[in-house]
Each structure stands twice: as structure tokens, then as C-alpha cells.
mmCIF file of C-alpha atoms and ligand atoms in Angstrom:
data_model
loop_
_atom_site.group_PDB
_atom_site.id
_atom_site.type_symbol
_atom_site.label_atom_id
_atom_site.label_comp_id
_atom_site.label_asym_id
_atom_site.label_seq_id
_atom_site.Cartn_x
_atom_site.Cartn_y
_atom_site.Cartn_z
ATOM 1 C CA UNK A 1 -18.192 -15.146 -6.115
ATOM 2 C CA UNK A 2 -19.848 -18.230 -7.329
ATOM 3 C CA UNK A 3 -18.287 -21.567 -5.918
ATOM 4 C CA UNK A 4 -18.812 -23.263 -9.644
ATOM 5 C CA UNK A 5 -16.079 -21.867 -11.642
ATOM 6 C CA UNK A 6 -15.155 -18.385 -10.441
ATOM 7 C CA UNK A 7 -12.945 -17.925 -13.734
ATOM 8 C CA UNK A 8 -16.000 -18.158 -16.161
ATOM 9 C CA UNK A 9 -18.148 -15.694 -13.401
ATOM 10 C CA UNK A 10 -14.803 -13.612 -13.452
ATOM 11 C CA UNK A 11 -15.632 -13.136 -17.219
ATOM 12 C CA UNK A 12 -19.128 -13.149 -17.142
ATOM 13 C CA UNK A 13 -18.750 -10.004 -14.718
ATOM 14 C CA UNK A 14 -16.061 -8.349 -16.530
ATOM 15 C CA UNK A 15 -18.352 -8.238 -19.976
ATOM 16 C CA UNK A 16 -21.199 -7.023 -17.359
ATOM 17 C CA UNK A 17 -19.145 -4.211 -16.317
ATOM 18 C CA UNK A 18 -17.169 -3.478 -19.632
ATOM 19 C CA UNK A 19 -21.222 -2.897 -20.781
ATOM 20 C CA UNK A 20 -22.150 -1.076 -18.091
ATOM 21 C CA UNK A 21 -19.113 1.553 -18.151
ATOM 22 C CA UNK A 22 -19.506 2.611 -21.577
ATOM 23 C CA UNK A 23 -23.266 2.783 -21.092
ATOM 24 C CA UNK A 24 -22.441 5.240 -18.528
ATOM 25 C CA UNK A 25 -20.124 6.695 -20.458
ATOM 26 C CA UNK A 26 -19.668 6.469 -24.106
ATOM 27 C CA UNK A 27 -16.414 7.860 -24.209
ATOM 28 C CA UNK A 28 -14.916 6.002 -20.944
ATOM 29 C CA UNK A 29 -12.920 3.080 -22.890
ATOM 30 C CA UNK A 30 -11.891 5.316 -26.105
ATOM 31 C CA UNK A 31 -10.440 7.761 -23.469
ATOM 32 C CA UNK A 32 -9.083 5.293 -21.818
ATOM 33 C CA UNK A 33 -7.386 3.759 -24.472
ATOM 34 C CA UNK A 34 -5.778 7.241 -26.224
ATOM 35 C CA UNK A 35 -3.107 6.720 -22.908
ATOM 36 C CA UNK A 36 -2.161 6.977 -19.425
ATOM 37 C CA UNK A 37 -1.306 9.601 -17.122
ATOM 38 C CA UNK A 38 -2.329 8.610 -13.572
ATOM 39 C CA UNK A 39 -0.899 10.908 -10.688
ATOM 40 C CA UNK A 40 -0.323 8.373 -8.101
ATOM 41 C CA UNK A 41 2.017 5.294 -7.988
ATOM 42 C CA UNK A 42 0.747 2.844 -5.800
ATOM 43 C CA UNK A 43 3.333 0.019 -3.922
ATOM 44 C CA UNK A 44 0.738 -2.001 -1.852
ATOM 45 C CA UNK A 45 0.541 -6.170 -1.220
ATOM 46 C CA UNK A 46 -0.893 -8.473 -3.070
ATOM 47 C CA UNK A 47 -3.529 -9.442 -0.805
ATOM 48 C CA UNK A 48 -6.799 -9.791 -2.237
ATOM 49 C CA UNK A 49 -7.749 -7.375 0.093
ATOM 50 C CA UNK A 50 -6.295 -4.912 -0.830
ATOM 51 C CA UNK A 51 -6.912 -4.078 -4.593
ATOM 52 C CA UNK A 52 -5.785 0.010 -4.790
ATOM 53 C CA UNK A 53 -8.484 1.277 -7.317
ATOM 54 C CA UNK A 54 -11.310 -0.354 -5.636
ATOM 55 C CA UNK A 55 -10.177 1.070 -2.127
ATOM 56 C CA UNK A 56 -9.422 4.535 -3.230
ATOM 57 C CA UNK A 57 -12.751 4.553 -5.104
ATOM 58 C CA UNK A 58 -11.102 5.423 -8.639
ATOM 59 C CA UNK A 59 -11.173 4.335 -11.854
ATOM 60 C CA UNK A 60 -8.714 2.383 -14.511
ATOM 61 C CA UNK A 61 -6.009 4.979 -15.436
ATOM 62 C CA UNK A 62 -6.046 6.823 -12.417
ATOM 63 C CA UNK A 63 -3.567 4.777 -10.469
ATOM 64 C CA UNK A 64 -0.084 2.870 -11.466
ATOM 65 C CA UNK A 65 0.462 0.005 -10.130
ATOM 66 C CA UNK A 66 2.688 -2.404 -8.364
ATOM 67 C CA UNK A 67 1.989 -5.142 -5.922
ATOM 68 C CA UNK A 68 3.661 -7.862 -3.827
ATOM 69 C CA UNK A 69 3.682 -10.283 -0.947
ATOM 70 C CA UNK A 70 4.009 -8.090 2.211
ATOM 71 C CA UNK A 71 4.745 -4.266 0.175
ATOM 72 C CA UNK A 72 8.394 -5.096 0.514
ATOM 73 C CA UNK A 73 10.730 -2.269 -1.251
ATOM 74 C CA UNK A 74 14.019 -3.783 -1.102
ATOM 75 C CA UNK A 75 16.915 -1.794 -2.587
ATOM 76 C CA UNK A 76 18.095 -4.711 -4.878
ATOM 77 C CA UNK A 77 14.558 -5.533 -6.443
ATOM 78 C CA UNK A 78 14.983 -4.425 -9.673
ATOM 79 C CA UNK A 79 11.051 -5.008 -10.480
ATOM 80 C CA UNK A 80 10.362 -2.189 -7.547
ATOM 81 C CA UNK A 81 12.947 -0.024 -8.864
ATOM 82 C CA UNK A 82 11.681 -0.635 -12.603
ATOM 83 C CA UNK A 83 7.800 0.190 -11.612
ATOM 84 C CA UNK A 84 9.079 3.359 -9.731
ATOM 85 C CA UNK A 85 11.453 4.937 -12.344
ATOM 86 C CA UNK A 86 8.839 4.286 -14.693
ATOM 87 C CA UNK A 87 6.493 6.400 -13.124
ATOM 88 C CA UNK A 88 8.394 8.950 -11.554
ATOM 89 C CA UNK A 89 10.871 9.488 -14.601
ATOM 90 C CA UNK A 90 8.640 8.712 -17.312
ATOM 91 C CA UNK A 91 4.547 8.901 -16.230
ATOM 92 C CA UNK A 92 5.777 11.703 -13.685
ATOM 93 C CA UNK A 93 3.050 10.696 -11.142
ATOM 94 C CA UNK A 94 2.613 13.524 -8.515
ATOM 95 C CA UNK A 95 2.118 10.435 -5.576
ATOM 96 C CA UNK A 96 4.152 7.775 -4.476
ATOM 97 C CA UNK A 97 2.143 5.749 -1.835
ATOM 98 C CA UNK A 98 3.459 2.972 0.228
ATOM 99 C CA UNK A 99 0.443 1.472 1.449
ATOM 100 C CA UNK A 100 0.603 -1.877 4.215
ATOM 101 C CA UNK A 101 -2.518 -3.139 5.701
ATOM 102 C CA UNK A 102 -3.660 -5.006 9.157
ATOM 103 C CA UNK A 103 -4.065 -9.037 9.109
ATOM 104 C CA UNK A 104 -0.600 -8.873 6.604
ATOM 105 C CA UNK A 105 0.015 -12.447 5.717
ATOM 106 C CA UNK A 106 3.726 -11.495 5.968
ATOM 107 C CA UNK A 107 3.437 -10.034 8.982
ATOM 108 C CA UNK A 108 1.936 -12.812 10.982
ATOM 109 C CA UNK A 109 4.443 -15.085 9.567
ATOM 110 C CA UNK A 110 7.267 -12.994 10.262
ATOM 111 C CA UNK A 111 5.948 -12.972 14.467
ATOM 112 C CA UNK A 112 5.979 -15.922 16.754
ATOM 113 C CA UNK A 113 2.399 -16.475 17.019
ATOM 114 C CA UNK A 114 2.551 -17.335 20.893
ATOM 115 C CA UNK A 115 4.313 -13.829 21.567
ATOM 116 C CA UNK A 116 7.443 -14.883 22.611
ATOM 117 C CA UNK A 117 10.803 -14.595 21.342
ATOM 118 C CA UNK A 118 11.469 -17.293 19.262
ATOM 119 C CA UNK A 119 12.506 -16.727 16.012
ATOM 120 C CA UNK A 120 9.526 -17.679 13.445
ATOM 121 C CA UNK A 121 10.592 -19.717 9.603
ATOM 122 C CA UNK A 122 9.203 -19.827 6.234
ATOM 123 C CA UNK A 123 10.871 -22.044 4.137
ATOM 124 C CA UNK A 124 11.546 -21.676 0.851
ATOM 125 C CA UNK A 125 11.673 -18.377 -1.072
ATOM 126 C CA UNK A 126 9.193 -16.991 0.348
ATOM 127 C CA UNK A 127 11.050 -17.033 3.554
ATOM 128 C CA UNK A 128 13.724 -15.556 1.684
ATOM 129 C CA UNK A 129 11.549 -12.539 0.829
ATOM 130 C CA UNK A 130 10.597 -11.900 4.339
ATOM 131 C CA UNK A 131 13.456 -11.844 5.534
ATOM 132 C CA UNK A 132 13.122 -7.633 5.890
ATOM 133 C CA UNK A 133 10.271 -8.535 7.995
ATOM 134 C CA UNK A 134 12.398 -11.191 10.060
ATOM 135 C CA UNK A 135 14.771 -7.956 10.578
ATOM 136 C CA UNK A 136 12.362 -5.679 11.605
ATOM 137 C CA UNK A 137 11.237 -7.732 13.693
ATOM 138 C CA UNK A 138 14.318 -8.446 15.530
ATOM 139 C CA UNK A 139 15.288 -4.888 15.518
ATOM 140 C CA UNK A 140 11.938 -4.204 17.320
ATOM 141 C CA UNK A 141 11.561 -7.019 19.021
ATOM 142 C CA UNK A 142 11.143 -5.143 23.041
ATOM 143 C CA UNK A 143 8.435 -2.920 21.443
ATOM 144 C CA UNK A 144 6.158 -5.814 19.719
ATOM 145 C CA UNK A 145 6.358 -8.418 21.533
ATOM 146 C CA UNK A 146 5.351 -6.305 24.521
ATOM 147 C CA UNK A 147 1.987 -6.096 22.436
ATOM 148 C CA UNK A 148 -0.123 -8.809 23.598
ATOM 149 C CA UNK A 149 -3.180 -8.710 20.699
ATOM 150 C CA UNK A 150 -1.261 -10.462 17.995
ATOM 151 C CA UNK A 151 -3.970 -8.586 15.474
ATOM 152 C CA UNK A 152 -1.863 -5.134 16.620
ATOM 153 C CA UNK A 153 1.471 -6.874 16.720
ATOM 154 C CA UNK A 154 1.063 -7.428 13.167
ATOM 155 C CA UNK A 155 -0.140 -4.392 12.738
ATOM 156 C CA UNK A 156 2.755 -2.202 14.522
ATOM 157 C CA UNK A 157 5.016 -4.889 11.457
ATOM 158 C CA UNK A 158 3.068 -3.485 9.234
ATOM 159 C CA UNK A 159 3.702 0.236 10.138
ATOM 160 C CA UNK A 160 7.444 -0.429 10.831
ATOM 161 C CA UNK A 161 7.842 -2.025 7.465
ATOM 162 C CA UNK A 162 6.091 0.792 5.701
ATOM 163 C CA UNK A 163 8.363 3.114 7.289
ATOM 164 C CA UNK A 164 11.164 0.784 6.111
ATOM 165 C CA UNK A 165 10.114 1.338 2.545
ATOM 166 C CA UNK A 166 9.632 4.278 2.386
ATOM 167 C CA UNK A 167 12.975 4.919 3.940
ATOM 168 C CA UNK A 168 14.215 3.147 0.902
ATOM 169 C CA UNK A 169 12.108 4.695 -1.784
ATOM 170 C CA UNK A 170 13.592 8.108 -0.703
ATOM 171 C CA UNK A 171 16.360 7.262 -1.153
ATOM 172 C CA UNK A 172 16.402 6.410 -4.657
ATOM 173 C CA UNK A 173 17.689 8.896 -7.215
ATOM 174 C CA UNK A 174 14.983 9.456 -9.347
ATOM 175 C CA UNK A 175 12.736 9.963 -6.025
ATOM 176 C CA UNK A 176 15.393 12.518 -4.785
ATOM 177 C CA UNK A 177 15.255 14.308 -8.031
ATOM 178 C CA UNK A 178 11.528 14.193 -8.427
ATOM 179 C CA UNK A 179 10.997 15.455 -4.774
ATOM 180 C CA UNK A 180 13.471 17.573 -4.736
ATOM 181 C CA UNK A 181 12.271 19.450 -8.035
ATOM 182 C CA UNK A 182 8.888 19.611 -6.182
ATOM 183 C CA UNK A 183 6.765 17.425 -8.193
ATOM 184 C CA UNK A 184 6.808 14.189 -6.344
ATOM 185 C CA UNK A 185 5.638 13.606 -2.730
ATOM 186 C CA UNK A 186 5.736 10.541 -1.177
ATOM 187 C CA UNK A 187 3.254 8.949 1.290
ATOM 188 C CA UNK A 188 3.418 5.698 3.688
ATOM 189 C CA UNK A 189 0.070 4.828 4.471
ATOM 190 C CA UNK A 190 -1.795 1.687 6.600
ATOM 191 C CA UNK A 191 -4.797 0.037 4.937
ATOM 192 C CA UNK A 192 -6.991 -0.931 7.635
ATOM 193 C CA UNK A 193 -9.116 -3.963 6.176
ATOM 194 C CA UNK A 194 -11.968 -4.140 9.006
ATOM 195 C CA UNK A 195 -13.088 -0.399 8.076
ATOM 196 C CA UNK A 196 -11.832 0.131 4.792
ATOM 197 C CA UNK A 197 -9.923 3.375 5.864
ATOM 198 C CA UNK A 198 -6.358 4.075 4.545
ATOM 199 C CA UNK A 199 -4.497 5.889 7.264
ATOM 200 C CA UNK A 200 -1.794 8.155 6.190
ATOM 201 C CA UNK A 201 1.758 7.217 8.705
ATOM 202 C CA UNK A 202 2.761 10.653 7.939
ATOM 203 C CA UNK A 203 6.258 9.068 6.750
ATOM 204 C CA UNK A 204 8.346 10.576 3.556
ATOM 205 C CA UNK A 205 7.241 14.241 2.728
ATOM 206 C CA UNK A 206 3.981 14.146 4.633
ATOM 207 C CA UNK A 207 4.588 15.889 8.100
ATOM 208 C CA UNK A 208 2.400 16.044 10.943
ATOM 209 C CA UNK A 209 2.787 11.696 12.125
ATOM 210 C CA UNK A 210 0.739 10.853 14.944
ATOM 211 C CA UNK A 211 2.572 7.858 16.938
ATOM 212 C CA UNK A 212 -0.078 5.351 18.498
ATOM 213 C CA UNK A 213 -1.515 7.202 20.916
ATOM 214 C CA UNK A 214 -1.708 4.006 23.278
ATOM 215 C CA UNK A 215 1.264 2.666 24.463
ATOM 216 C CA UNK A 216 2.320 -1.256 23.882
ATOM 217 C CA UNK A 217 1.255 -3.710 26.546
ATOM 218 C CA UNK A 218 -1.058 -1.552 28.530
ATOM 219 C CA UNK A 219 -4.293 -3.317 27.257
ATOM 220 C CA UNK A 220 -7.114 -1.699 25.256
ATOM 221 C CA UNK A 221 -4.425 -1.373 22.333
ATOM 222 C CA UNK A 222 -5.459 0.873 19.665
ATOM 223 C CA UNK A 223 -3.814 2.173 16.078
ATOM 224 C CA UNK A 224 -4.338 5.411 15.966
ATOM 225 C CA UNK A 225 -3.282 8.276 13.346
ATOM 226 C CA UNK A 226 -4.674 11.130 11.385
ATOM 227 C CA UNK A 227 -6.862 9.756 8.898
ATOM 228 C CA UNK A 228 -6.102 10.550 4.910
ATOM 229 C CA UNK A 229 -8.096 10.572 1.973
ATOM 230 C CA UNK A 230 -7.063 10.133 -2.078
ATOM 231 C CA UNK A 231 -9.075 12.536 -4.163
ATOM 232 C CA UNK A 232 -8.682 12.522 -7.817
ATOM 233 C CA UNK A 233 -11.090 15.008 -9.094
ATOM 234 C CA UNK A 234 -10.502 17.479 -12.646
ATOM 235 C CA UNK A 235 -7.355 15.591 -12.980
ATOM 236 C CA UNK A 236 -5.488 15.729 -11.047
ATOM 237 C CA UNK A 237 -4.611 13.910 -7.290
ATOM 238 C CA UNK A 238 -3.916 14.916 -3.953
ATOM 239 C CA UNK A 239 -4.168 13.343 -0.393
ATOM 240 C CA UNK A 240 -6.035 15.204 2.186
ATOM 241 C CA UNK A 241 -5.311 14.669 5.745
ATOM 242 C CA UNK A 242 -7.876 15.312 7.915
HETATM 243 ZN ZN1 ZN B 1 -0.259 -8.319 3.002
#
């Protein structure tokens, strides 16, 4: 992105691609604009990262959308809850996905970067906000800080609070209803930035999780899970695990 003034390039490339979508396709922005019915809700972080369309290789309208520091679903955050009754009461999206990703800013925070046990601060309210992490963290404190690569220790946060949240999200009542009518599955997934790949955790209604296969501490560390792909295609969306 040019150094200059990356608001005016920001612009300059929207009005580039708004031009070069409806040359494409003629039809792409009235269609667009006659309403929404995406089939996946999408809970991910805000880092930059990490922007859900672009990942999953979709388009605007296929996915809705909400995004904050660290993909924290806390049971009391009523702009969580507000995104997710929205779209499972109202859009009736076919996909919840819970999606955390390696080199989480949160995560790193939230672990004493010299690996031992000393409790890690953030002022502020941001430090309020990680405070699940902080908890997590404590709770699993044997397990990561017997991980020596602090690139996997954040990493293993990253799983554990993805499996927190979704943990949460299931339990919420329009979730319960939605699943339980069979129209809603729900998916925690890990966003793995230096490939690209989004690994499905196999937590909520996706069976078939694969633990990492190498155990903490032992050296030669790896992440390792089934691998899962979002395909939206004559639409509709599912998730393929391969
Ligand atoms: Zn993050």
C-alpha cells in the first residue's frame, strides 16, 4: 500500500475494483444491492490479517460479519450476542464459524513472553477485555507453558480460546434452537497466517477433532488438525473437511 496517503490509495483502489466487478459482471452490484442472505456468520479478530472474505475466497454478501480484538465471545457482550441473533434468528445463516488465528496479538499479550509463570498486564480496557485470555491461561497454565516456541504457545491460546467461544456460542438460545432444529451448525476453526489455511478444531457440531498430534515440550512442536475448506458454490455454503 503506498506509504503517501494510504486513505486516498484506499479509494483510488476501491473505484478500481468497484469498475472492475461490474465489468465482470454487469449485474454483480444491482444483485448485490436487492439484499442479503449469506449462509455463514463469521466471529473472527480484527487483525488485519485476517479479513474473512478475502481468506475464504468469497465475495460481498456471502459472509456476515463480526470482528474483534482476540475473537472473544463473552456471554455478557451484548454486540456478540446482537451480531449472532441477527443472523441466526433473522438472516438464518446455515454456519456459525469461530475462527482464531496464530501470531494473535491477544494471545501474546495474555503469555509471559519469557515462558514462565508470571502473570502478564495490559492496562487499561484492553486488559479488561483479555481478561478471558488471562483465565485461560491460568487454567492451562502446566500445558502452555511447557511449550517452549512462544509462536505455538500462542497458538495452543488461540485454540483454547476458540474452544472457549464456542463453548459459549452453544450455549445461547437462539444457537440451541437453530441447531437443534437442524439448520445451524457451528464450527471453531484456527486461521493459520503463514499458509493461509483455515483449520477446522472440530469443536461445536463438527465431529471428528484431531488433538495436536505432538505433544507440548518435546521439541519439533507442530499444530496439527484435519484441514477444512468453505465452499460457497449455487448458493449455498458448506465446510468440507478433508
Ligand atoms: Zn488476533
Amino acid at each position: 500500500m503506498a506509504q503517501e496517503d494510504s486513505f486516498l490509495y484506499a479509494l483510488s483502489s476501491n473505484n478500481a475494483w468497484a469498475g472492475y466487478k461490474a465489468h465482470q459482471n454487469p449485474n454483480f452490484f444491482p444483485k448485490l444491492a436487492s439484499g442479503q442472505t449469506p449462509q455463514i456468520l463469521w466471529l473472527g479478530c480484527s487483525d488485519s490479517r485476517c479479513p474473512e472474505t478475502t481468506i475464504l475466497g468469497l465475495q460481498p454478501g456471502d459472509v456476515f460479519t463480526h470482528r474483534n480484538v482476540a475473537n472473544i465471545v463473552s456471554p455478557t457482550d451484548i454486540n456478540t450476542a446482537a451480531v449472532v441473533e441477527y443472523a441466526v434468528a433473522n438472516l438464518r445463516v446455515r454456519h456459525v464459524v469461530l475462527c482464531g488465528h496464530t501470531g494473535c496479538g491477544g494471545c501474546i499479550a495474555s503469555l509471559p513472553s519469557d515462558g514462565s509463570d508470571s502473570n502478564t498486564r495490559v492496562g487499561g480496557v484492553l486488559g479488561t477485555w483479555l481478561t478471558p485470555l488471562r483465565a485461560l491461561r491460568a487454567a492451562h497454565g502446566e500445558e502452555l507453558d511447557g511449550i517452549k516456541d512462544a509462536s505455538i504457545r500462542a497458538a495452543r491460546l488461540a485454540e483454547l480460546n476458540v474452544e472457549a467461544g464456542v463453548r459459549v456460542l452453544m450455549a445461547m438460545g437462539c444457537v440451541q434452537d437453530a441447531v437443534q432444529e437442524g439448520r445451524l451448525e457451528v464450527h471453531g476453526c484456527l486461521f493459520d497466517i503463514a499458509s493461509g489455511r483455515i483449520r477446522d478444531l472440530g469443536f461445536g457440531t463438527t465431529k471428528g477433532y484431531v488433538r495436536r498430534a505432538v505433544g507440548a515440550g518435546t521439541g519439533g512442536e507442530e499444530v496439527r488438525g484435519r484441514h477444512a475448506q468453505l465452499v460457497f458454490r449455487g448458493g449455498s455454503a458448506s465446510m468440507a473437511v478433508r
